[in-house]
Amino acid sequence: MVTMVNVHEAKSSLSKLLERVEAGETIVIARAGRPVAELVPHRRVDLVFGLAKGEIRFDPETFDDPDDDVIAAFEGD
């Protein structure tokens, strides 16, 4: 379910709106009747390091030698 509220209502009842969002509702915040933002439930994404280990390869013959200008730009020289 999507509910639209104006900015003033959102500011004065943010805690209650967040409770509704936690329950799965989407809240659209509008300014002068025009939607400008959405409050949506946060979806956590767990990162798994090493998940693609052995799947990503590169051919060292394809890449050029290091570029001294690029290295200097990164190292501040």
Short mmCIF file of N, CA, C and O in Angstrom, two decimals, residues 6-41:
data_model
loop_
_atom_site.label_atom_id
_atom_site.label_comp_id
_atom_site.label_asym_id
_atom_site.label_seq_id
_atom_site.Cartn_x
_atom_site.Cartn_y
_atom_site.Cartn_z
N ASN A 6 2.05 15.18 2.90
CA ASN A 6 2.79 16.40 2.56
C ASN A 6 3.99 16.55 3.50
O ASN A 6 4.10 15.86 4.51
N VAL A 7 4.86 17.46 3.17
CA VAL A 7 6.10 17.65 3.92
C VAL A 7 5.80 18.00 5.38
O VAL A 7 6.42 17.46 6.30
N HIS A 8 4.85 18.89 5.61
CA HIS A 8 4.52 19.30 6.99
C HIS A 8 4.08 18.09 7.82
O HIS A 8 4.55 17.90 8.94
N GLU A 9 3.20 17.26 7.26
CA GLU A 9 2.75 16.08 7.98
C GLU A 9 3.90 15.11 8.23
O GLU A 9 4.02 14.52 9.30
N ALA A 10 4.78 14.95 7.23
CA ALA A 10 5.92 14.06 7.39
C ALA A 10 6.83 14.53 8.52
O ALA A 10 7.33 13.73 9.31
N LYS A 11 7.06 15.85 8.58
CA LYS A 11 7.94 16.39 9.64
C LYS A 11 7.31 16.21 11.01
O LYS A 11 8.01 15.90 11.97
N SER A 12 6.01 16.38 11.11
CA SER A 12 5.38 16.33 12.43
C SER A 12 5.04 14.91 12.88
O SER A 12 4.76 14.70 14.06
N SER A 13 5.07 13.94 11.97
CA SER A 13 4.72 12.58 12.38
C SER A 13 5.71 11.54 11.85
O SER A 13 5.32 10.43 11.51
N LEU A 14 6.98 11.91 11.79
CA LEU A 14 7.99 11.03 11.22
C LEU A 14 8.06 9.68 11.95
O LEU A 14 8.14 8.63 11.31
N SER A 15 8.01 9.68 13.27
CA SER A 15 8.10 8.42 14.02
C SER A 15 6.98 7.46 13.63
O SER A 15 7.21 6.27 13.42
N LYS A 16 5.77 7.97 13.53
CA LYS A 16 4.63 7.12 13.16
C LYS A 16 4.76 6.64 11.72
O LYS A 16 4.44 5.49 11.40
N LEU A 17 5.25 7.51 10.84
CA LEU A 17 5.45 7.10 9.45
C LEU A 17 6.50 5.99 9.36
O LEU A 17 6.34 5.04 8.60
N LEU A 18 7.56 6.11 10.15
CA LEU A 18 8.60 5.08 10.15
C LEU A 18 8.06 3.74 10.65
O LEU A 18 8.45 2.68 10.15
N GLU A 19 7.16 3.77 11.62
CA GLU A 19 6.55 2.53 12.10
C GLU A 19 5.76 1.86 10.97
O GLU A 19 5.81 0.64 10.80
N ARG A 20 5.05 2.68 10.20
CA ARG A 20 4.29 2.14 9.07
C ARG A 20 5.22 1.56 8.00
O ARG A 20 4.93 0.52 7.42
N VAL A 21 6.33 2.24 7.77
CA VAL A 21 7.31 1.75 6.80
C VAL A 21 7.91 0.43 7.29
O VAL A 21 8.08 -0.51 6.51
N GLU A 22 8.23 0.35 8.57
CA GLU A 22 8.76 -0.90 9.13
C GLU A 22 7.78 -2.06 8.95
O GLU A 22 8.18 -3.21 8.82
N ALA A 23 6.48 -1.74 8.91
CA ALA A 23 5.45 -2.76 8.72
C ALA A 23 5.29 -3.13 7.24
O ALA A 23 4.46 -3.98 6.90
N GLY A 24 6.08 -2.47 6.36
CA GLY A 24 6.06 -2.82 4.96
C GLY A 24 5.40 -1.82 4.03
O GLY A 24 5.37 -2.01 2.82
N GLU A 25 4.87 -0.75 4.57
CA GLU A 25 4.19 0.25 3.75
C GLU A 25 5.19 1.20 3.10
O GLU A 25 6.28 1.43 3.63
N THR A 26 4.84 1.75 1.95
CA THR A 26 5.64 2.78 1.30
C THR A 26 4.93 4.10 1.47
O THR A 26 3.73 4.20 1.24
N ILE A 27 5.67 5.12 1.90
CA ILE A 27 5.12 6.46 2.11
C ILE A 27 5.77 7.39 1.10
O ILE A 27 6.98 7.48 1.01
N VAL A 28 4.94 8.11 0.35
CA VAL A 28 5.42 9.10 -0.60
C VAL A 28 5.28 10.46 0.06
O VAL A 28 4.21 10.81 0.56
N ILE A 29 6.37 11.24 0.06
CA ILE A 29 6.34 12.60 0.61
C ILE A 29 6.22 13.56 -0.56
O ILE A 29 6.99 13.49 -1.52
N ALA A 30 5.21 14.45 -0.46
CA ALA A 30 4.93 15.37 -1.56
C ALA A 30 5.07 16.81 -1.11
O ALA A 30 4.84 17.15 0.05
N ARG A 31 5.44 17.65 -2.07
CA ARG A 31 5.48 19.10 -1.84
C ARG A 31 4.48 19.70 -2.84
O ARG A 31 4.63 19.51 -4.04
N ALA A 32 3.49 20.39 -2.31
CA ALA A 32 2.44 20.98 -3.13
C ALA A 32 1.78 19.93 -4.03
O ALA A 32 1.48 20.18 -5.19
N GLY A 33 1.57 18.73 -3.48
CA GLY A 33 0.91 17.67 -4.21
C GLY A 33 1.78 16.93 -5.21
O GLY A 33 1.32 16.00 -5.86
N ARG A 34 3.04 17.33 -5.33
CA ARG A 34 3.97 16.68 -6.28
C ARG A 34 4.92 15.77 -5.50
O ARG A 34 5.66 16.23 -4.64
N PRO A 35 4.93 14.46 -5.80
CA PRO A 35 5.82 13.53 -5.09
C PRO A 35 7.29 13.93 -5.26
O PRO A 35 7.72 14.25 -6.36
N VAL A 36 8.02 13.94 -4.14
CA VAL A 36 9.44 14.29 -4.19
C VAL A 36 10.34 13.23 -3.56
O VAL A 36 11.54 13.21 -3.82
N ALA A 37 9.76 12.35 -2.72
CA ALA A 37 10.59 11.34 -2.06
C ALA A 37 9.72 10.18 -1.62
O ALA A 37 8.50 10.31 -1.50
N GLU A 38 10.36 9.04 -1.37
CA GLU A 38 9.66 7.87 -0.86
C GLU A 38 10.37 7.34 0.38
O GLU A 38 11.60 7.28 0.41
N LEU A 39 9.58 6.97 1.37
CA LEU A 39 10.11 6.22 2.51
C LEU A 39 9.76 4.77 2.24
O LEU A 39 8.59 4.42 2.08
N VAL A 40 10.77 3.93 2.15
CA VAL A 40 10.55 2.52 1.86
C VAL A 40 11.31 1.69 2.88
O VAL A 40 12.31 2.14 3.45
N PRO A 41 10.86 0.46 3.13
CA PRO A 41 11.59 -0.39 4.08
C PRO A 41 13.02 -0.63 3.60
O PRO A 41 13.26 -0.81 2.40
#
